Tab-separated table of C-alpha atoms in Angstrom:
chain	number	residue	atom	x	y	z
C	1	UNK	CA	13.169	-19.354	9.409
C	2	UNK	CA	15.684	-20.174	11.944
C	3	UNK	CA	15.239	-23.151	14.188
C	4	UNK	CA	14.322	-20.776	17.110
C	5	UNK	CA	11.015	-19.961	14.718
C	6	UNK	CA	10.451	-23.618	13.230
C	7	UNK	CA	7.795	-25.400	15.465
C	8	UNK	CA	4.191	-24.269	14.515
C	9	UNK	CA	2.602	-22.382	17.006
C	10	UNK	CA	4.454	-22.729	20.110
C	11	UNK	CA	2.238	-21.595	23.043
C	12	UNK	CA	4.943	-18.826	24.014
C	13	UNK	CA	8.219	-17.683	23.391
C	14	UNK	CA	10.292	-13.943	24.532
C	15	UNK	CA	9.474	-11.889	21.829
C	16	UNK	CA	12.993	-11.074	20.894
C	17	UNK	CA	14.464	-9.450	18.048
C	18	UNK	CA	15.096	-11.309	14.956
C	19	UNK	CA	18.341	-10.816	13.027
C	20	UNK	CA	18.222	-8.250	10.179
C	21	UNK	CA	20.358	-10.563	8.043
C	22	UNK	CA	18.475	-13.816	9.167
C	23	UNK	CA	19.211	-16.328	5.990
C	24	UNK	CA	16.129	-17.080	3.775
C	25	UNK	CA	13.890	-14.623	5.377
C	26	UNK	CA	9.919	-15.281	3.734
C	27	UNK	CA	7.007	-14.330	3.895
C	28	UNK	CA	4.656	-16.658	6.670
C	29	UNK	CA	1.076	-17.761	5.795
C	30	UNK	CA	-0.340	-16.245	8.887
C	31	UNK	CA	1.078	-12.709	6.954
C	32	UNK	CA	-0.594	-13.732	3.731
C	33	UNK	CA	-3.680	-14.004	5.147
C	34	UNK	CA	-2.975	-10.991	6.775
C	35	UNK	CA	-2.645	-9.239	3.206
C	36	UNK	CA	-6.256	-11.396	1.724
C	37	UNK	CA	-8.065	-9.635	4.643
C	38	UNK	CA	-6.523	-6.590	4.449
C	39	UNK	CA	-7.943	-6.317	0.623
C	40	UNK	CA	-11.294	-7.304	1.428
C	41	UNK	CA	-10.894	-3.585	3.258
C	42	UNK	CA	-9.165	-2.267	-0.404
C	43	UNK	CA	-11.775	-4.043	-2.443
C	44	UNK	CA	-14.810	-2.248	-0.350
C	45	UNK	CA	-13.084	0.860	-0.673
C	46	UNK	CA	-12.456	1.051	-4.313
C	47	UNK	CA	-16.079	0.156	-4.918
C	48	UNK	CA	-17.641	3.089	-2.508
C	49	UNK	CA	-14.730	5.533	-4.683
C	50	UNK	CA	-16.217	4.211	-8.162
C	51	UNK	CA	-19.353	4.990	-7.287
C	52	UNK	CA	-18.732	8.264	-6.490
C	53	UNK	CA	-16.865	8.800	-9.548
C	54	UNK	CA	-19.865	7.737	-11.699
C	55	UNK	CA	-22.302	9.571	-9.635
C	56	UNK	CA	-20.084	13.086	-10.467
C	57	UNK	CA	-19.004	13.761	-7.308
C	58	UNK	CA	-15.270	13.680	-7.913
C	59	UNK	CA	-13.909	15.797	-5.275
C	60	UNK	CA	-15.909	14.250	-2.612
C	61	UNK	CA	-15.018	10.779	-3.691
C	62	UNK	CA	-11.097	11.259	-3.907
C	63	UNK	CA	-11.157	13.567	-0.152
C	64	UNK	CA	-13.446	9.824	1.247
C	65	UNK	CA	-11.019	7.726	-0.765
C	66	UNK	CA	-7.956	8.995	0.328
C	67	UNK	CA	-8.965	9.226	4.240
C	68	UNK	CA	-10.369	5.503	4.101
C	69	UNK	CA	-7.378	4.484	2.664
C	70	UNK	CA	-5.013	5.996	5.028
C	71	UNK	CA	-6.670	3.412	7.760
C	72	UNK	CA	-5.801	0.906	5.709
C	73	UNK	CA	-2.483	1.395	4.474
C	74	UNK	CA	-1.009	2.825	8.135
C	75	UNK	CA	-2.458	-0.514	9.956
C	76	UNK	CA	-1.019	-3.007	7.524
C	77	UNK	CA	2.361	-1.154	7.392
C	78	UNK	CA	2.806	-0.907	11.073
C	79	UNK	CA	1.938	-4.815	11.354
C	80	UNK	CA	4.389	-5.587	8.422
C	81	UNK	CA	7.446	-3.398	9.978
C	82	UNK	CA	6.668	-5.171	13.451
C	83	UNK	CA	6.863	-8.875	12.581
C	84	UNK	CA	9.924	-8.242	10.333
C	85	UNK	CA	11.507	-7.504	13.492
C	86	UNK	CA	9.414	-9.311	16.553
C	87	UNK	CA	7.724	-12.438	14.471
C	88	UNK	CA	7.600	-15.232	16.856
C	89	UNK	CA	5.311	-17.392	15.359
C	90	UNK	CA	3.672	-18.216	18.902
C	91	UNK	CA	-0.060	-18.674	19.984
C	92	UNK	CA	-0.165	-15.095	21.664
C	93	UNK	CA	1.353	-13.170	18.769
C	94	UNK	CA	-1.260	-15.086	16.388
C	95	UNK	CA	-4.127	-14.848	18.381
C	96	UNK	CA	-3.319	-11.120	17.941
C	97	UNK	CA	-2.356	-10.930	14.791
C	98	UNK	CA	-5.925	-12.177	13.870
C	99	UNK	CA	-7.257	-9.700	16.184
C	100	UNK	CA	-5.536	-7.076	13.985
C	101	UNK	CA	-7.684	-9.164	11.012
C	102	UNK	CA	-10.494	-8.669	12.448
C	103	UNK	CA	-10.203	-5.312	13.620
C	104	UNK	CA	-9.657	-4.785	9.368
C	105	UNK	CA	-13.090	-6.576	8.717
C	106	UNK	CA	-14.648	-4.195	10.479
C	107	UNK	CA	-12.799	-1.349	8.728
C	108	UNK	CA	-14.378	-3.149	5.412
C	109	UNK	CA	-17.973	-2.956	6.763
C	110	UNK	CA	-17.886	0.706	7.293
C	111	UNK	CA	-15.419	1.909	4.098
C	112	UNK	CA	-18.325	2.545	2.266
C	113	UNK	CA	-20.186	4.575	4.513
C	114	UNK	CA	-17.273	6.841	5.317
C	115	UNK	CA	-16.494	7.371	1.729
C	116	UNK	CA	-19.593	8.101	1.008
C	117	UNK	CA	-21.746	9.467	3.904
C	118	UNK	CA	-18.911	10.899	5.955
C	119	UNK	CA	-19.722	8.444	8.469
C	120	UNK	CA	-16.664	7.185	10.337
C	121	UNK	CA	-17.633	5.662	13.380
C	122	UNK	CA	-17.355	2.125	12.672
C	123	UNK	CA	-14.074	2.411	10.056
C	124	UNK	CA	-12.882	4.139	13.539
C	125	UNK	CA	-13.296	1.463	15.968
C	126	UNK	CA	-12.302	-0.784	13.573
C	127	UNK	CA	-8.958	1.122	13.198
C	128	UNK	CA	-8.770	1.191	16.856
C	129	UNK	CA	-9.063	-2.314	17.049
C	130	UNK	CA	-6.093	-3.213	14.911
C	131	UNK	CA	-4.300	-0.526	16.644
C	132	UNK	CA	-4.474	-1.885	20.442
C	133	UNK	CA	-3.690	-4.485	19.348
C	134	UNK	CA	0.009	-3.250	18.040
C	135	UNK	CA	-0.012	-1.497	21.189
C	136	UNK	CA	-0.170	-5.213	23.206
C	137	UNK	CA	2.880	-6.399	20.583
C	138	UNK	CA	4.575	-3.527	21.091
C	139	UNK	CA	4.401	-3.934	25.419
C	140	UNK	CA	5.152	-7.821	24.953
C	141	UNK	CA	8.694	-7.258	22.623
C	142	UNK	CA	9.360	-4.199	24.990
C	143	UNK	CA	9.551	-6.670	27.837
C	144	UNK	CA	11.658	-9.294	25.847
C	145	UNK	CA	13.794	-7.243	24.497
C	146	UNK	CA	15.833	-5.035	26.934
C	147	UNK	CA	18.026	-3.581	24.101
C	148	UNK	CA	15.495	-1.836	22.317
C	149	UNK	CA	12.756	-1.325	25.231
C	150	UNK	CA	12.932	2.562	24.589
C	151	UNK	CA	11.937	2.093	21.219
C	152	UNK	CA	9.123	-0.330	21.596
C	153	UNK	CA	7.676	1.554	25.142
C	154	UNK	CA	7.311	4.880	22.465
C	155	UNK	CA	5.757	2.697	19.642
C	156	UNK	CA	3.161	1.521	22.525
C	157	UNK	CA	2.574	5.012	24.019
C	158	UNK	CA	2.525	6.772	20.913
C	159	UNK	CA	0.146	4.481	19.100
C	160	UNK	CA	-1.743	4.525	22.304
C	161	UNK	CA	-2.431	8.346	22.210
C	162	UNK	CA	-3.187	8.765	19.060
C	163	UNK	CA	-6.225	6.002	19.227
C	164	UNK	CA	-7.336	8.276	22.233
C	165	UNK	CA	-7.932	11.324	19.212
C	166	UNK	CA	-9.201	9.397	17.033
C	167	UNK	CA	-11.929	7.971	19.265
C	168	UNK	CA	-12.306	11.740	20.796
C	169	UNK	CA	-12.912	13.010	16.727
C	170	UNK	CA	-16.075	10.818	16.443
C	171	UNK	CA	-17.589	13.295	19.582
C	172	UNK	CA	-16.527	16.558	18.540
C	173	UNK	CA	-18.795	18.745	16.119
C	174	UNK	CA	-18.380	17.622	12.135
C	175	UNK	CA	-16.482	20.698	11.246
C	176	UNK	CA	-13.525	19.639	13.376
C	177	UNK	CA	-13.204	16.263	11.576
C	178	UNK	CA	-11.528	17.270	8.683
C	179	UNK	CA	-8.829	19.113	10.451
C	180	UNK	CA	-8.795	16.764	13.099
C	181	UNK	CA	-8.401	14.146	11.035
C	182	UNK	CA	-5.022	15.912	9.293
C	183	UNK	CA	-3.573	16.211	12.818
C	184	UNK	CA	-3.678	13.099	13.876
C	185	UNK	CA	-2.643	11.823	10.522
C	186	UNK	CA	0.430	13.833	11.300
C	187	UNK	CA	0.866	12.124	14.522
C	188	UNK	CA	0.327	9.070	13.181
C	189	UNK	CA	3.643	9.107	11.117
C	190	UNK	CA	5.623	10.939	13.594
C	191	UNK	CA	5.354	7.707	15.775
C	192	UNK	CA	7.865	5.375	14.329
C	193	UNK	CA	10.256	8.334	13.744
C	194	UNK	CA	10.171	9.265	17.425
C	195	UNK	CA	10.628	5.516	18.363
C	196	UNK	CA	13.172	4.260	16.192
C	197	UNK	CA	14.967	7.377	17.092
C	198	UNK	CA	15.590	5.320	20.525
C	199	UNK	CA	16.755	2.816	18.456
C	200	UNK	CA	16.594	1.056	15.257
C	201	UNK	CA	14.253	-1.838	15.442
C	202	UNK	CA	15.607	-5.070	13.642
C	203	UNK	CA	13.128	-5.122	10.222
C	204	UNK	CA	14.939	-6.954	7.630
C	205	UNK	CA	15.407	-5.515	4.315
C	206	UNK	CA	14.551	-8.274	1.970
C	207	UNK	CA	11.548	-9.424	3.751
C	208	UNK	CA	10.147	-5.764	3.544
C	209	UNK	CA	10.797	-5.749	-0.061
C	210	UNK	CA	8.958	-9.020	-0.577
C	211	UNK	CA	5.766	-8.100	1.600
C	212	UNK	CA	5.471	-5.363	0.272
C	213	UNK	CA	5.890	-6.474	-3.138
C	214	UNK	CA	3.250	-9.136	-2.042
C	215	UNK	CA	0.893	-6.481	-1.196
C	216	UNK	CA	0.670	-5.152	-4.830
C	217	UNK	CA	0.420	-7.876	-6.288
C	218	UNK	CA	-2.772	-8.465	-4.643
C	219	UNK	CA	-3.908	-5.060	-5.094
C	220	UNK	CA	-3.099	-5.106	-8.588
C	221	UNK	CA	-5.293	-8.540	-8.647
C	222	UNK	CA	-8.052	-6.845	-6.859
C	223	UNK	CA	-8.049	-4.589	-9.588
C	224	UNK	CA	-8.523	-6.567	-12.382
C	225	UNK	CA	-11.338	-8.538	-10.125
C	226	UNK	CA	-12.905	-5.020	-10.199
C	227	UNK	CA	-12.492	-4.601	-13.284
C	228	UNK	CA	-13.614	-8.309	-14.751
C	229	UNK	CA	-16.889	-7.241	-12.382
C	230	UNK	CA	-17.194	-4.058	-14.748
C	231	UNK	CA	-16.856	-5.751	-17.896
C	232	UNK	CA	-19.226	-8.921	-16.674
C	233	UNK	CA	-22.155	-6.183	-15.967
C	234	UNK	CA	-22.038	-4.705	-18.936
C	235	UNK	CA	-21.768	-7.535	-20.768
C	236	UNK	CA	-24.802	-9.033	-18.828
C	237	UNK	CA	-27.228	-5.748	-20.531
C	238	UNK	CA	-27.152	-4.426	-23.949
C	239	UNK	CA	-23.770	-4.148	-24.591
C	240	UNK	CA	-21.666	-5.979	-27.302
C	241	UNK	CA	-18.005	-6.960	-26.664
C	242	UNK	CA	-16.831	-5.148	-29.261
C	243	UNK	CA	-18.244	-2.093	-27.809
C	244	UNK	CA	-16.000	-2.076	-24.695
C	245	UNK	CA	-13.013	-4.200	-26.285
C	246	UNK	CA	-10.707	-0.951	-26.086
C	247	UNK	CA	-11.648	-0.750	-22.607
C	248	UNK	CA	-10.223	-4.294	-22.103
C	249	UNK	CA	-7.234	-4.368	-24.242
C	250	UNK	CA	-6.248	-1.440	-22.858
C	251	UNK	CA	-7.214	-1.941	-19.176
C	252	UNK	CA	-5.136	-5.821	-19.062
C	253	UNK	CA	-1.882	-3.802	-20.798
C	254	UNK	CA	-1.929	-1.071	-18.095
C	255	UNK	CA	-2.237	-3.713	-15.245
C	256	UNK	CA	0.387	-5.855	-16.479
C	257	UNK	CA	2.597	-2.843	-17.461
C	258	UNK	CA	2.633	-1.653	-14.233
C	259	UNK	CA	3.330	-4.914	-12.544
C	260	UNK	CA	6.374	-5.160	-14.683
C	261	UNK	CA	7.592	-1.699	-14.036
C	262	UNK	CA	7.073	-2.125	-9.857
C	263	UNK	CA	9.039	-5.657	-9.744
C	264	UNK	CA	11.721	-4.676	-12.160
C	265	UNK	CA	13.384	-2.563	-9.257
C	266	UNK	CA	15.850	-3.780	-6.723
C	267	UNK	CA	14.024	-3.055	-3.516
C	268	UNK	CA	15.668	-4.270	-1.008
C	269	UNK	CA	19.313	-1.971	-2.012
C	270	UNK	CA	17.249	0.892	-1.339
C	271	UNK	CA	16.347	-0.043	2.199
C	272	UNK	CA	19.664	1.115	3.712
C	273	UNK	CA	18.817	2.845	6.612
C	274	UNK	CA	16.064	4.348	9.057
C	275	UNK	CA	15.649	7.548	6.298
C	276	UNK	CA	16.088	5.645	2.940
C	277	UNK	CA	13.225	2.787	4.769
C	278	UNK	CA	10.614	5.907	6.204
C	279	UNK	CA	10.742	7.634	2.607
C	280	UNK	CA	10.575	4.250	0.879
C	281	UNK	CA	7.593	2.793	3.070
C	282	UNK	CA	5.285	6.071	3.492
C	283	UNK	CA	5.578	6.734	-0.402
C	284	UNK	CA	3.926	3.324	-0.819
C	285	UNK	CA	0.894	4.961	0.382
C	286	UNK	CA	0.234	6.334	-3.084
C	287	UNK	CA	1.592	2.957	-4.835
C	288	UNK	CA	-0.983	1.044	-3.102
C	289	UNK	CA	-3.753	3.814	-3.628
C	290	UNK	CA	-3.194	4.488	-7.029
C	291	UNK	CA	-2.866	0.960	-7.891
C	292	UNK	CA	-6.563	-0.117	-6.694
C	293	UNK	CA	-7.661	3.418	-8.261
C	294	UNK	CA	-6.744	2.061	-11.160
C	295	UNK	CA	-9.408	-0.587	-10.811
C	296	UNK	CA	-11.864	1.753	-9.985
C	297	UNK	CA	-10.540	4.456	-12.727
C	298	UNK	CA	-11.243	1.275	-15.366
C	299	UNK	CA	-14.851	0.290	-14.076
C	300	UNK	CA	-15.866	4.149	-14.566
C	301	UNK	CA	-14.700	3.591	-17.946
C	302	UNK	CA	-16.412	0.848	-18.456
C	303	UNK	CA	-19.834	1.952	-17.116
C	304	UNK	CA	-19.144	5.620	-19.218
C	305	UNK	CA	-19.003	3.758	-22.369
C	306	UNK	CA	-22.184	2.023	-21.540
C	307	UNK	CA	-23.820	5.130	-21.087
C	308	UNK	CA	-24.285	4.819	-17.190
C	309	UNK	CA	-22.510	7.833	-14.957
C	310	UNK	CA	-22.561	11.560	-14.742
C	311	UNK	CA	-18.955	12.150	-16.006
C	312	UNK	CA	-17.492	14.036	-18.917
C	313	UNK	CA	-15.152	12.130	-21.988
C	314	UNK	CA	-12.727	14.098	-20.270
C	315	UNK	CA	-13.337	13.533	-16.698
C	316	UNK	CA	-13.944	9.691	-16.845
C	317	UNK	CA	-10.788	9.411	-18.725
C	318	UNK	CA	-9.133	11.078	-16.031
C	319	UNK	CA	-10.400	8.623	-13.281
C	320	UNK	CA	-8.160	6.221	-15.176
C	321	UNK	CA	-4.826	7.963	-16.310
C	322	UNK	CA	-4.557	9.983	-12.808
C	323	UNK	CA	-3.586	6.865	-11.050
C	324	UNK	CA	-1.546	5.439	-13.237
C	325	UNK	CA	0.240	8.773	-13.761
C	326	UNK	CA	0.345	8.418	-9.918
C	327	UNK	CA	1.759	5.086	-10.011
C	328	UNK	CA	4.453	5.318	-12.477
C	329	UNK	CA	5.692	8.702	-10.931
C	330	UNK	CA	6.166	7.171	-7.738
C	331	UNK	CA	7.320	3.757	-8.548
C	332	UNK	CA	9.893	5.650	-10.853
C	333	UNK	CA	11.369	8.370	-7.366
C	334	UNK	CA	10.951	5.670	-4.672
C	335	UNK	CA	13.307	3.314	-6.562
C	336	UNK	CA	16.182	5.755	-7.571
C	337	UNK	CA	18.573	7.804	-5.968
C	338	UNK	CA	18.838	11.490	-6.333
C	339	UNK	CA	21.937	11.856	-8.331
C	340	UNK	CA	20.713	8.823	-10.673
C	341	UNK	CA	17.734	11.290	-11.722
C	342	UNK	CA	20.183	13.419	-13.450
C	343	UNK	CA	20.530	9.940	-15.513
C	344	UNK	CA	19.376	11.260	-19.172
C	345	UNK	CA	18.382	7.633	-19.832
C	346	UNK	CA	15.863	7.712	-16.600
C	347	UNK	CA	14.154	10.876	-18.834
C	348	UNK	CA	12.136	8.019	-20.331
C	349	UNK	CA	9.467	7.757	-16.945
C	350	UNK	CA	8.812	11.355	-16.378
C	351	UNK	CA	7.981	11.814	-20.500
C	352	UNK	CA	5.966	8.527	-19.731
C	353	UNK	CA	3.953	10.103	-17.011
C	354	UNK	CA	3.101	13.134	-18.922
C	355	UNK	CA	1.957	10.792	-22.273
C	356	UNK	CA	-0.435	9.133	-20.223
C	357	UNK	CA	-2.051	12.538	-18.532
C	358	UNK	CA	-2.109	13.303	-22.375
C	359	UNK	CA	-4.440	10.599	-22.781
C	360	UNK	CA	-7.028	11.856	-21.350
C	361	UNK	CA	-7.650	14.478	-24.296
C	362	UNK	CA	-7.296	11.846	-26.946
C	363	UNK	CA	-10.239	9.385	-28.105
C	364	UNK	CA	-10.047	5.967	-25.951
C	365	UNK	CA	-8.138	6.776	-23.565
C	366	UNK	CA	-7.696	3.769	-21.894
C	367	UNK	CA	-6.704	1.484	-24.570
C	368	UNK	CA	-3.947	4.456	-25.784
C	369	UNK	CA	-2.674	4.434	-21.980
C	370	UNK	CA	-2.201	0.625	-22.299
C	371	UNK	CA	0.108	1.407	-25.632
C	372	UNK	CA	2.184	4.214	-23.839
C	373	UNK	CA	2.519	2.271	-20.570
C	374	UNK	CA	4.173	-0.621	-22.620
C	375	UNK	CA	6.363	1.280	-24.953
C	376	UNK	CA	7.697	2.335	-21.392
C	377	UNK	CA	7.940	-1.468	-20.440
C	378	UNK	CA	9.564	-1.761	-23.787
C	379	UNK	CA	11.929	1.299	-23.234
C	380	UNK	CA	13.018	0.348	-19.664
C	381	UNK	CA	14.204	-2.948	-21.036
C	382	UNK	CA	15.933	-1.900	-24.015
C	383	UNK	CA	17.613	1.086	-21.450
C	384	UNK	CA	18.856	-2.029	-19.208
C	385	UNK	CA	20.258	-4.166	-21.844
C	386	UNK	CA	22.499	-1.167	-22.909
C	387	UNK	CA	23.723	-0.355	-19.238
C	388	UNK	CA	24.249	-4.016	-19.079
C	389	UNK	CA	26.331	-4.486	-22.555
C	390	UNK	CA	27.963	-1.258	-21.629
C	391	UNK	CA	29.110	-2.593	-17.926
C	392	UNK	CA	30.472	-6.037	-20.044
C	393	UNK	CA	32.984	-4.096	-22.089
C	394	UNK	CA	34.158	-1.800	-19.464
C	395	UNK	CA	34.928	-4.858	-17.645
C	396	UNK	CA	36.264	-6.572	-20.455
């Protein structure tokens, strides 16, 4: 931090805009607690989508699951893009900050009864919460920062009007939420392209690439909590270790393959400009989803084996290879360039990809998606080590 930012919770400072190329830009512990909260909110969700895997109802479960998510994902993004560029570390900006927090606790208290009852009043107010609350960060850096004021007075309004609908969809009739819902979805993401259109806000590259690097990592730890929690229950009845050790092997491979395969990009060379960073941070909607699916995709597994569940071979292996299909496709296009997909070397994700949706039709399923996800570690690295020896003698 620069010495503007180094005293601990100043009472106030103008809520100016930090410098994009700031030196030894980290992440702050008020934003890693941000993240812990934030996954209570994943954690509740991905246990209201397993259960509606196991009970059969696959259809409903992914429609719940991918709504519920949405509130999570959009209101840690938007706080994550804003103190990249407005972070000033005083007592106002923490105070709401942890109102944001809060505001995400609440979304965690209802996740399971939207997901599974259709229920969204209190994941809605919840939303709102963390939503006015941008809106109040948004008014404070619009006033502090003459330069960009256009930009930050459409963040406010925008942000502002949309938490009108989405307080307006809890009174309408049922069959309008659905719809509803996609609409304001819609408007939801138009917001920061209709604001930084007014002017580019200051977010700095590399700390976007570390937070939201941070971010999975803790959703990839959340699912291995989830599924540690699978394999403890199980464990706890009938059922031998040896019975499920597939499950394991295979489930600990496929985390820690695709941990390896997310940080082996260069993030941050990718975040050139207002396109490159919209196409890069919205697609990391389906990183995060996918990657605490995976969790839930691995305790379905767990419980099928054990003979708990209303799921086919077929389908239950499915709740586990779809998202890390999902994962590895978009970890694969969010880190490359169009022209490098032409690359015959980069053939070696997409074949990936389809191996592990071949899984599902093969006995275990999990433990052979573990062996193809690292042979694709394996084949990434030995890929690198050529470009690498090959860059060495045309230099040479």
């Amino acid at each position: 931090m620069s010495k503007s930012h180094s005293a601990i919770g100043a009472w106030h400072r103008p809520m100016v805009a930090r410098l994009a190329d700031e030196k030894h830009r980290t992440a702050t512990s008020l934003e890693l607690f941000f993240d812990l909260c934030f996954v209570a909110a994943v954690a509740q969700t991905s246990v209201a989508f397993e259960h509606e895997l196991a009970e059969g109802r696959i259809g409903h479960g992914v429609l719940g699951y991918a709504m519920v998510f949405f509130a999570i994902w959009w209101a840690w993004m938007n706080f994550t893009w804003f103190a990249s560029a407005y972070d000033t570390d005083d007592v106002p900006y923490r105070l709401l900050t942890l109102v944001q927090i809060t505001g995400a606790l609440v979304v965690a208290a209802g996740a399971a009864e939207a997901l599974q009852q259709e229920d969204f009043t209190v994941i809605t107010w919840g939303y709102v919460i963390m939503r006015l609350a941008m809106v109040t960060q948004w008014l404070r850096a619009a006033r502090s920062d003459p330069g960009r004021r256009s930009s930050c007075v459409r963040y406010a309004a925008g942000i502002l009007v949309v938490q009108v609908g989405w307080v307006a969809r809890l009174a309408l009739p049922e069959d309008w939420g659905l719809p509803l819902f996609a609409v304001l979805v819609v408007a939801e993401l138009a917001v920061p392209v209709w604001a930084e259109s007014a002017g580019t806000t200051s977010w700095h590259p590399h700390h976007i690439a570390e937070r939201y690097g941070l971010f999975t990592l803790i959703v990839l730890g959340e699912t291995i909590t989830a599924a540690t929690g699978a394999v403890r229950t199980a464990l706890d009845g009938e059922t031998a270790l040896g019975d499920i050790a597939g499950l394991v092997v295979g489930g600990v491979l496929t985390v820690f393959a695709l941990w390896w395969l997310y940080f082996a990009q260069d993030a941050p060379r990718r975040l050139t400009g207002l396109r490159s960073a919209i196409l890069w941070g919205y697609g990391h909607y389906a990183v995060f989803a996918s990657a605490a699916a995976v969790g839930a995709g691995l305790a379905v597994n767990v419980a099928h084996a054990t003979g708990h569940g209303h799921l086919s071979d077929q389908a239950a292996a499915a709740a586990f290879t779809v998202p890390v299909a999902v994962f590895i496709t978009l970890v694969w296009l969010l880190h490359h360039r169009a022209a490098e997909l032409r690359n015959r070397n980069d053939l070696i994700h997409p074949v990936a990809v389809l191996a592990v949706l071949a899984m599902t039709f093969v006995p275990g399923p999990v433990l052979a998606t573990g062996v193809v996800t690292a042979v694709l570690v394996a084949a990434t690295l030995v890929v690198a080590a050529r470009a690498r020896g090959e860059a060495d003698l045309s230099r040479s």
